[in-house]
Short mmCIF file of C-alpha atoms and ligand atoms in Angstrom, two decimals:
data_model
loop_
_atom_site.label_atom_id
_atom_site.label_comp_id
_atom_site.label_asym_id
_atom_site.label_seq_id
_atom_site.Cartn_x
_atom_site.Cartn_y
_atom_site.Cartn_z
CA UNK A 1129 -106.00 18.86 -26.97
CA UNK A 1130 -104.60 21.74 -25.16
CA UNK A 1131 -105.02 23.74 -28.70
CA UNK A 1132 -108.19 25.81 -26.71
CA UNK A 1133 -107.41 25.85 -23.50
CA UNK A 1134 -106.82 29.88 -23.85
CA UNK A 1135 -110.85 30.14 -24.66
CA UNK A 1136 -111.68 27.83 -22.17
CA UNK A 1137 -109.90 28.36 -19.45
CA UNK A 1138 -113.28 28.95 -17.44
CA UNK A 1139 -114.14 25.60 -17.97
CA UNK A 1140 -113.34 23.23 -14.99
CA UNK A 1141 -110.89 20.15 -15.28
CA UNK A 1142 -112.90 16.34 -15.07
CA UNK A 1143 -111.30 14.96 -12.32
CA UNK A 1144 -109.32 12.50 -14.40
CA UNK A 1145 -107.79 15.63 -16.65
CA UNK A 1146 -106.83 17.20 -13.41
CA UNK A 1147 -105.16 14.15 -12.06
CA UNK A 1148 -103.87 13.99 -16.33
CA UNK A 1149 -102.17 17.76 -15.85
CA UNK A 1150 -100.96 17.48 -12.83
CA UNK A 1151 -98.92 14.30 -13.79
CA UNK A 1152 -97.67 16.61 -16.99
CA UNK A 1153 -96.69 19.15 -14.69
CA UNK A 1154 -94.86 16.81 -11.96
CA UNK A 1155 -92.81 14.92 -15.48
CA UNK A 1156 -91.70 18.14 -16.88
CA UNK A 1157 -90.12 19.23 -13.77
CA UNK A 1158 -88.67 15.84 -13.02
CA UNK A 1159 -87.20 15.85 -16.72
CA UNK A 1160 -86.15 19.28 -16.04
CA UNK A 1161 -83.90 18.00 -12.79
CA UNK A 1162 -83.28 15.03 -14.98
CA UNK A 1163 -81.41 16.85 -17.36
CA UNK A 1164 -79.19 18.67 -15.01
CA UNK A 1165 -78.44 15.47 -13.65
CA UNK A 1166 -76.93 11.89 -15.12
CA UNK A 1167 -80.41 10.56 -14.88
CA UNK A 1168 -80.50 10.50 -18.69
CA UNK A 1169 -78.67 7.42 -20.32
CA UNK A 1170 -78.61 5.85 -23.68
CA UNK A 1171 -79.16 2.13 -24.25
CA UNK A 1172 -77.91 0.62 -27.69
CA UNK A 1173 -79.26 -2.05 -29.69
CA UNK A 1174 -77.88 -3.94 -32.89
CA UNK A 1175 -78.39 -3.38 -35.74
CA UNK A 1176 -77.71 -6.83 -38.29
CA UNK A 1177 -77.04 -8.08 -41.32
CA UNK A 1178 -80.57 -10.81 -42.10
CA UNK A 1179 -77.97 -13.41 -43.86
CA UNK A 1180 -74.90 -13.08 -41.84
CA UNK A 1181 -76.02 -12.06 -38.92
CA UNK A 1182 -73.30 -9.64 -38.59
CA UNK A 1183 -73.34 -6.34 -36.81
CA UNK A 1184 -74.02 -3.24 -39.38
CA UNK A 1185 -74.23 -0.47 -36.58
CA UNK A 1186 -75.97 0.38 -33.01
CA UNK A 1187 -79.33 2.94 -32.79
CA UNK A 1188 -79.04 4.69 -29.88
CA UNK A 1189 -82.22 4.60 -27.65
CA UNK A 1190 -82.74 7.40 -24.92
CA UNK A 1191 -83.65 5.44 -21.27
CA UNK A 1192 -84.38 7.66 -18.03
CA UNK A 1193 -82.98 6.11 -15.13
CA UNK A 1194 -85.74 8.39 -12.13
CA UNK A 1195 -84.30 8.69 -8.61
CA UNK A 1196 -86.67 6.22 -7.63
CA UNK A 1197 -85.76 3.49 -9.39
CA UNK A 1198 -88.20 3.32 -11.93
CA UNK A 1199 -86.98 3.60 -16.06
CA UNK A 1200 -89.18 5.80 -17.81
CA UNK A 1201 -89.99 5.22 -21.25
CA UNK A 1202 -89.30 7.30 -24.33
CA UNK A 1203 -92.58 6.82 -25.42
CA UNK A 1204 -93.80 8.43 -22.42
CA UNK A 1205 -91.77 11.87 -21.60
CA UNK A 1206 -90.24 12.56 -25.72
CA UNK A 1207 -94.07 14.02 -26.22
CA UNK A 1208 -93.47 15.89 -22.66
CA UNK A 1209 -90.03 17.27 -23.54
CA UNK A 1210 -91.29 18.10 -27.50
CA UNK A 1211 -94.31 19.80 -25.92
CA UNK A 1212 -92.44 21.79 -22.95
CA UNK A 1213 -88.96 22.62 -24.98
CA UNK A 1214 -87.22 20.66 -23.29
CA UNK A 1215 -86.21 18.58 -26.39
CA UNK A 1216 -83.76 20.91 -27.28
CA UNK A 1217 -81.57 20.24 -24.20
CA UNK A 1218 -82.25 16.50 -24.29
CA UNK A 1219 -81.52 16.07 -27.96
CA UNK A 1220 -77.79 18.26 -27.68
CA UNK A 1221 -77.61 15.76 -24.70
CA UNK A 1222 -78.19 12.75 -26.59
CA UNK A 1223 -76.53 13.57 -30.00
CA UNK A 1224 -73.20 14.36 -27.46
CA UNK A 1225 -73.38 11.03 -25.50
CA UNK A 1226 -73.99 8.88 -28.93
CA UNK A 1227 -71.07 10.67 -31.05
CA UNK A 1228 -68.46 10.47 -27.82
CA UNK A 1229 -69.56 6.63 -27.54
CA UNK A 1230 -69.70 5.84 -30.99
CA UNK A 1231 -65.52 7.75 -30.97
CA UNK A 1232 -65.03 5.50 -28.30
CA UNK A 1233 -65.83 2.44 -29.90
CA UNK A 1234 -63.78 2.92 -32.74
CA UNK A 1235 -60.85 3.21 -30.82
CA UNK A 1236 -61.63 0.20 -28.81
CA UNK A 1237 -62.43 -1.58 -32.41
CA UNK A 1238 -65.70 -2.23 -31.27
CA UNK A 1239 -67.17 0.20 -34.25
CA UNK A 1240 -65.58 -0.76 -37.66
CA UNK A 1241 -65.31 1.66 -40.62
CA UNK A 1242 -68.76 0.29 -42.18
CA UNK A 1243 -70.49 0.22 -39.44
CA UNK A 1244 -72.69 3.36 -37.48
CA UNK A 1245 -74.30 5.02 -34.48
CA UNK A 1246 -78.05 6.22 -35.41
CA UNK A 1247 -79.33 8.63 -33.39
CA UNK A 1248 -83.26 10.04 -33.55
CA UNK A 1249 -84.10 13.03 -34.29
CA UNK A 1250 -87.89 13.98 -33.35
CA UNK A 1251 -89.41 16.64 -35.85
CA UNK A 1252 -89.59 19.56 -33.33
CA UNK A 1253 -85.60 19.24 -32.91
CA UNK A 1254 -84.85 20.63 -36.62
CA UNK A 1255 -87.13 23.78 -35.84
CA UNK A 1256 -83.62 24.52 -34.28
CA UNK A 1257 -81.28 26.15 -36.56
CA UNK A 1258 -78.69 25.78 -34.45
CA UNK A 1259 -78.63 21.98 -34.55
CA UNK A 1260 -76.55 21.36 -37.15
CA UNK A 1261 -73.90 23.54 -36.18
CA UNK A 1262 -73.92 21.67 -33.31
CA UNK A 1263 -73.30 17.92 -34.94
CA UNK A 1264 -70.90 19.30 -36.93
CA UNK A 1265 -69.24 20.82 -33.72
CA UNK A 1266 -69.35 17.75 -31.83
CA UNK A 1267 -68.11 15.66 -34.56
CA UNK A 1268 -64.70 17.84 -34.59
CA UNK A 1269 -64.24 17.97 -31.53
CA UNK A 1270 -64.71 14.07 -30.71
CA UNK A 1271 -62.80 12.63 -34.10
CA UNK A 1272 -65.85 10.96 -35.31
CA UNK A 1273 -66.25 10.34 -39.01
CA UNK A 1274 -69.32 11.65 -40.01
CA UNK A 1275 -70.07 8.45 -42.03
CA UNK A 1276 -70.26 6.68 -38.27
CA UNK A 1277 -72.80 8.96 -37.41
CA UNK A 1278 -76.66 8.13 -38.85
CA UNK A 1279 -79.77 10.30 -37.91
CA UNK A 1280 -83.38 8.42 -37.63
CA UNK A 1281 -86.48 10.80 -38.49
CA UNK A 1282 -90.07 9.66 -38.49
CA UNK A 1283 -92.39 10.11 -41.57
CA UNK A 1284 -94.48 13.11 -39.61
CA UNK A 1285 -91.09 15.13 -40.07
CA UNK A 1286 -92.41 15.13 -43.60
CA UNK A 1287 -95.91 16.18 -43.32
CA UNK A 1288 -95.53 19.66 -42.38
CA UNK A 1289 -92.11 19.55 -45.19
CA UNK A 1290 -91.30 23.30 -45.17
CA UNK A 1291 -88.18 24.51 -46.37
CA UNK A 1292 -86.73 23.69 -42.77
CA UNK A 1293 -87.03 20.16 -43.49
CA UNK A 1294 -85.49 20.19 -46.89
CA UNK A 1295 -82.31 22.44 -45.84
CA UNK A 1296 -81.75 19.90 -42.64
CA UNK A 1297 -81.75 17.70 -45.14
CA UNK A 1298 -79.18 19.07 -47.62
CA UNK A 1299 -77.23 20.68 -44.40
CA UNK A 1300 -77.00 17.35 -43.11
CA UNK A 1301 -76.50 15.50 -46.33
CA UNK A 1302 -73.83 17.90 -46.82
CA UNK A 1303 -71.43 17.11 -44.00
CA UNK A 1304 -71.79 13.47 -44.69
CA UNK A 1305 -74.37 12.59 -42.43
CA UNK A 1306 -76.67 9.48 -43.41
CA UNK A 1307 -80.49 10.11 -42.60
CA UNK A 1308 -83.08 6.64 -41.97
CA UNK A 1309 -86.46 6.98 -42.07
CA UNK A 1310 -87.88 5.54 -39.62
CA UNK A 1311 -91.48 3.12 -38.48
CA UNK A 1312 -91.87 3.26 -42.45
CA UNK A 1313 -95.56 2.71 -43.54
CA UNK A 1314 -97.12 4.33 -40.11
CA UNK A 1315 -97.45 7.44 -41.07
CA UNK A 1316 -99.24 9.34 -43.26
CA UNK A 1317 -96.35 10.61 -46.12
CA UNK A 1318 -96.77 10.20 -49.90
CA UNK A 1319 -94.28 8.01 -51.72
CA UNK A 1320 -93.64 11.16 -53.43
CA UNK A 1321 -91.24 12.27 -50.47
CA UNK A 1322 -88.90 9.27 -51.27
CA UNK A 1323 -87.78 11.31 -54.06
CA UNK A 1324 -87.61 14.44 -52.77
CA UNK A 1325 -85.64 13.15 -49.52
CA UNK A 1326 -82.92 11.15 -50.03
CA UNK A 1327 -83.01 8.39 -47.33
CA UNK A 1328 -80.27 6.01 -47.14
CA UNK A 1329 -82.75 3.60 -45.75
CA UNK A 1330 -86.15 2.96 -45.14
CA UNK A 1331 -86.85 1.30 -41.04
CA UNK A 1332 -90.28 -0.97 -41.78
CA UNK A 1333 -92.28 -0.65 -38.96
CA UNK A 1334 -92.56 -3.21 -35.87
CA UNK A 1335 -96.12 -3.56 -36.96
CA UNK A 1336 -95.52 -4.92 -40.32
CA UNK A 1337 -93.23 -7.77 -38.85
CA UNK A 1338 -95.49 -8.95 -36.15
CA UNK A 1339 -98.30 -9.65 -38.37
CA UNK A 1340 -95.99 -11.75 -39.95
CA UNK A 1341 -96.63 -16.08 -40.37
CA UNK A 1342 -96.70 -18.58 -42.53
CA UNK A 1343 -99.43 -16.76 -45.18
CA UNK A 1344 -98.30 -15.32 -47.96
CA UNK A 1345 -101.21 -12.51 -47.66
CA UNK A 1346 -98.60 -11.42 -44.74
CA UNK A 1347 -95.91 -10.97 -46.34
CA UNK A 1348 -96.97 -8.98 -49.22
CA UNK A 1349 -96.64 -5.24 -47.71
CA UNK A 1350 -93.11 -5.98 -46.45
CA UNK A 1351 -91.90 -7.26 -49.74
CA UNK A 1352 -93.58 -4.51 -51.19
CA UNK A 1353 -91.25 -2.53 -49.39
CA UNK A 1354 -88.41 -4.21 -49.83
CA UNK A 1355 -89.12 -3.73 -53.49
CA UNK A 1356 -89.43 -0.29 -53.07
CA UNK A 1357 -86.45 0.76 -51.13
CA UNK A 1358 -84.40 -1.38 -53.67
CA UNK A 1359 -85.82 0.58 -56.25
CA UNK A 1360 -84.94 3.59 -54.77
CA UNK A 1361 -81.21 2.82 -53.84
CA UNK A 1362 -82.17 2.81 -50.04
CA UNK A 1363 -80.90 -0.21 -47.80
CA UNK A 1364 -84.34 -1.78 -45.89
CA UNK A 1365 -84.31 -2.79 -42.42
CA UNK A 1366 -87.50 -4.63 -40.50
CA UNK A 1367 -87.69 -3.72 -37.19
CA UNK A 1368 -89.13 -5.40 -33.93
CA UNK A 1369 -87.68 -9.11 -35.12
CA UNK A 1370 -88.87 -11.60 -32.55
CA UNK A 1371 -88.73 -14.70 -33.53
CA UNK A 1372 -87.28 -16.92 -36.12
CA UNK A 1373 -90.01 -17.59 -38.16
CA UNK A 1374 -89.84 -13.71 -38.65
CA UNK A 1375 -86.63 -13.78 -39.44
CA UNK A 1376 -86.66 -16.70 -42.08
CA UNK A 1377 -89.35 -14.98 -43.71
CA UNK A 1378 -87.67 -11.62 -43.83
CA UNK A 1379 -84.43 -13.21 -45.70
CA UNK A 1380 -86.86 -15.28 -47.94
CA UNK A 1381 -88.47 -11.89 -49.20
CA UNK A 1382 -85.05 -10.67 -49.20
CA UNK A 1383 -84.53 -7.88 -46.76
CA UNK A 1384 -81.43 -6.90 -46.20
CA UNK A 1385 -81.24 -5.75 -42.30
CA UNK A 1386 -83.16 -5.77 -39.42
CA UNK A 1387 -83.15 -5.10 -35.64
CA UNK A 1388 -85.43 -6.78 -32.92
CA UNK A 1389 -85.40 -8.93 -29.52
CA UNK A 1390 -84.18 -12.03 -31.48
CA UNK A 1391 -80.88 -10.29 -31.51
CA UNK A 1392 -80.47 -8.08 -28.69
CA UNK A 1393 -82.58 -5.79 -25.98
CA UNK A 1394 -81.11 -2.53 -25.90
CA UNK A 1395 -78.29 -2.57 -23.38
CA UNK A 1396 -76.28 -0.52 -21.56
CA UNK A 1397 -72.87 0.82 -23.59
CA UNK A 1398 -70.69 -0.44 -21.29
CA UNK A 1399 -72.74 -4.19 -21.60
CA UNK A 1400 -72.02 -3.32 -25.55
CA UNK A 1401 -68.87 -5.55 -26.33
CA UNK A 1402 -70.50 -9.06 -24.04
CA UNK A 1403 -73.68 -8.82 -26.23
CA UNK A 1404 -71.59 -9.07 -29.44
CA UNK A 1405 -69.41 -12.01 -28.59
CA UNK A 1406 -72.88 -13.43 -27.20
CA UNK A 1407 -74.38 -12.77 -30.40
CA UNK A 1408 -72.14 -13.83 -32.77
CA UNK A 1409 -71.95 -17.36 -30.90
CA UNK A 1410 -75.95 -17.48 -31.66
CA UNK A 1411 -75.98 -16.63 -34.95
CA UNK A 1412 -73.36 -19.17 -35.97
CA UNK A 1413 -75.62 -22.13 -33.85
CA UNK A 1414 -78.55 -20.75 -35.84
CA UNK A 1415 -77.30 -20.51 -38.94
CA UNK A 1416 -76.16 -24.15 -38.40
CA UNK A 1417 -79.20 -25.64 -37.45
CA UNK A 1418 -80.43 -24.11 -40.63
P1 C2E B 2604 -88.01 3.81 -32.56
O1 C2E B 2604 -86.92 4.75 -32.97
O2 C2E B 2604 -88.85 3.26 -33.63
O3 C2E B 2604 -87.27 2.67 -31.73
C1 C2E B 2604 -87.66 1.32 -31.73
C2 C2E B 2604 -88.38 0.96 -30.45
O4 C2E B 2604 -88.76 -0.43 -30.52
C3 C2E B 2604 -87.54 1.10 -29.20
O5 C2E B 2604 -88.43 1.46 -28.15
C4 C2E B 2604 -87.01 -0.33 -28.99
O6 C2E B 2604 -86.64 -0.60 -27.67
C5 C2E B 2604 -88.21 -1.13 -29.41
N1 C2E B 2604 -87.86 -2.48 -29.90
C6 C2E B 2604 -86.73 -2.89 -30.47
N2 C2E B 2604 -86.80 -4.20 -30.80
C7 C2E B 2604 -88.02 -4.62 -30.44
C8 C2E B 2604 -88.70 -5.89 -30.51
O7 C2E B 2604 -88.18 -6.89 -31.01
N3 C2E B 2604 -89.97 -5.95 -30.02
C9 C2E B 2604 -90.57 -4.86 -29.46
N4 C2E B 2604 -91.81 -5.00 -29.00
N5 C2E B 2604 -89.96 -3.64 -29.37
C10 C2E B 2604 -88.70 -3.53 -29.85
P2 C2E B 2604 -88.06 2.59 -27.11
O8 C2E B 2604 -86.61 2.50 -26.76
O9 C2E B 2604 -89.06 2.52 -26.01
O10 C2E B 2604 -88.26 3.94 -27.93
C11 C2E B 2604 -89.52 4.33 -28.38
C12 C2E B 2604 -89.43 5.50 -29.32
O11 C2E B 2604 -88.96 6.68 -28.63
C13 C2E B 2604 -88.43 5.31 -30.46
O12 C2E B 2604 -88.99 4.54 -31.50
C14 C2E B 2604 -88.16 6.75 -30.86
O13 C2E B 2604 -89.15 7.22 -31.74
C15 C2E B 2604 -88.25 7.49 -29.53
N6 C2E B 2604 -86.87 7.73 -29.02
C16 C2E B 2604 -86.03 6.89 -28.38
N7 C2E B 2604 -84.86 7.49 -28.09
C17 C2E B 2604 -84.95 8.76 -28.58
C18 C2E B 2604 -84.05 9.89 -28.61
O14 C2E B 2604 -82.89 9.86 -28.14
N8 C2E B 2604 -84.52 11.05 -29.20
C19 C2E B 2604 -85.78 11.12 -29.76
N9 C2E B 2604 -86.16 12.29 -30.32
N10 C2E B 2604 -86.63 10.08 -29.75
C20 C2E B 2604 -86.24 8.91 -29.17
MG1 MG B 2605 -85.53 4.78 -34.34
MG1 MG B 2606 -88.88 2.66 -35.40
MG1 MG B 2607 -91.10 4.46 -33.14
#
């Protein structure tokens, strides 16, 4: 929206946009402080196996903790920090936290060998060149096996596909870094990209499993999907599972993984190992009543 503002700059603000900019202007220096500070924190949700109900990995989910008590949302100051620069810092800030935690576990034997830490990775973040020095830095210097280590990217990443996106792509592929793709079927990508990118696996949006019930006609896009990412090689996780009748649909279509409130919020690291012993005691009732 801000796209003419150089041509217009005559024209006044409605009072709403005023109050609109002003807000912008009061976030981006609060995420500014933010930064400097340990404001920023990452929560971690699980994410599971549909028919075991075992743990396959964590994605790492970026929560601002402001002076005042309140917890921003991503969805909220990511566009601020994307639009302002400020990305940069927060995603060397993020990637750093996730790979030291992700070490961490290990060690502790909270993390096995099969399972990972996914990070995301908005689109304006591989602009950077230096980025991927910088994973590969912080992997050496904290232990972590690459294969621990999993990047999420969204299908707009795609759209404007220069040859940025395909060398982060190879660059990352390269040091033995998986990539997800991630809120699958929101955007606006051609199937065509499937081949080009190689995803390890395709995240089906929240949207697609709350329209889920007991119609068939609701199903049919996710097991579409499902079919697809088989095809392809790619491992397909539903995202946003809620409720059991979500869930016994999603193993009936058979997909593989998913992620969602049935399981777990995302929680604190340090609330990390408590949620798994709490989990794994619900699956097992679960899959016994069933
Ligand atoms: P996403 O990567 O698609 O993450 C999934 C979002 O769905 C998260 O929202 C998560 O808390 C929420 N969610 C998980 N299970 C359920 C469920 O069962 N029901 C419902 N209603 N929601 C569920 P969150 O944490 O607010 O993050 C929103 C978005 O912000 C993320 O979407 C991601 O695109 C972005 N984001 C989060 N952390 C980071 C980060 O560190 N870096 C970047 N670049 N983007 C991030
Ligand atoms: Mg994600
Ligand atoms: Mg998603
Ligand atoms: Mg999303």
């Amino acid at each position: 929206h801000a796209k003419n503002s150089g041509r217009s700059a005559h024209v006044a603000f409605a009072p709403h946009m005023r109050e609109d900019a002003a807000k912008r202007v009061q976030l981006e220096l609060d995420l500014r402080r933010a930064l400097e500070r340990d404001e920023i924190v990452l929560y971690y949700q699980p994410k599971v196996a549909l028919r075991s109900g075992q743990v396959i990995g964590f994605e790492a989910l970026v929560r601002w903790k402001h002076p005042d008590g309140e917890m921003i949302s991503p969805a909220e100051f990511i566009p601020v920090a994307e639009e302002t620069g400020l990305i940069r810092d927060l995603g060397m800030l993020t990637l750093r936290q996730a790979i030291r935690q992700a070490e961490q576990w290990r060690r502790d034997g909270i993390l096995t060998d099969e399972m990972n830490v996914a990070v995301n990775i908005s689109g304006r973040q591989i602009g950077d060149k230096g980025l991927v020095g910088f994973i590969r830095d912080q992997l050496q210097e904290s232990g972590l096996p690459p294969h621990s280590l999993r990047l999420e990217v969204t299908e707009s990443l795609l759209i404007n596909s220069d040859t940025t996106t395909g060398e982060f792509f190879r660059e990352i592929k390269a040091l033995g870094i998986g990539i997800d793709m991630d809120d699958f079927g929101t955007g606006y990508s051609s199937l065509s990209y499937l081949h080009r990118f190689p995803f390890d696996a395709l995240k089906v949006d929240r949207s697609f499993v709350q329209r889920i019930d007991q119609t068939e006609e609701s199903l049919s896009l996710p097991r579409s999907i499902v079919a697809l990412g088989k095809a392809l090689g790619m491992r397909v996780l539903a995202e946003g599972i809620e409720n059991m009748e979500q869930l016994t649909q999603l193993i009936r279509i058979e997909c593989g993984y998913g992620q969602g409130y049935l399981f777990s919020k995302p929680v604190p690291a340090e609330e990390v190992p408590e949620m798994m012993r709490h989990l794994d005691s619900k699956m097992r009732t679960e899959l016994m009543a069933s």
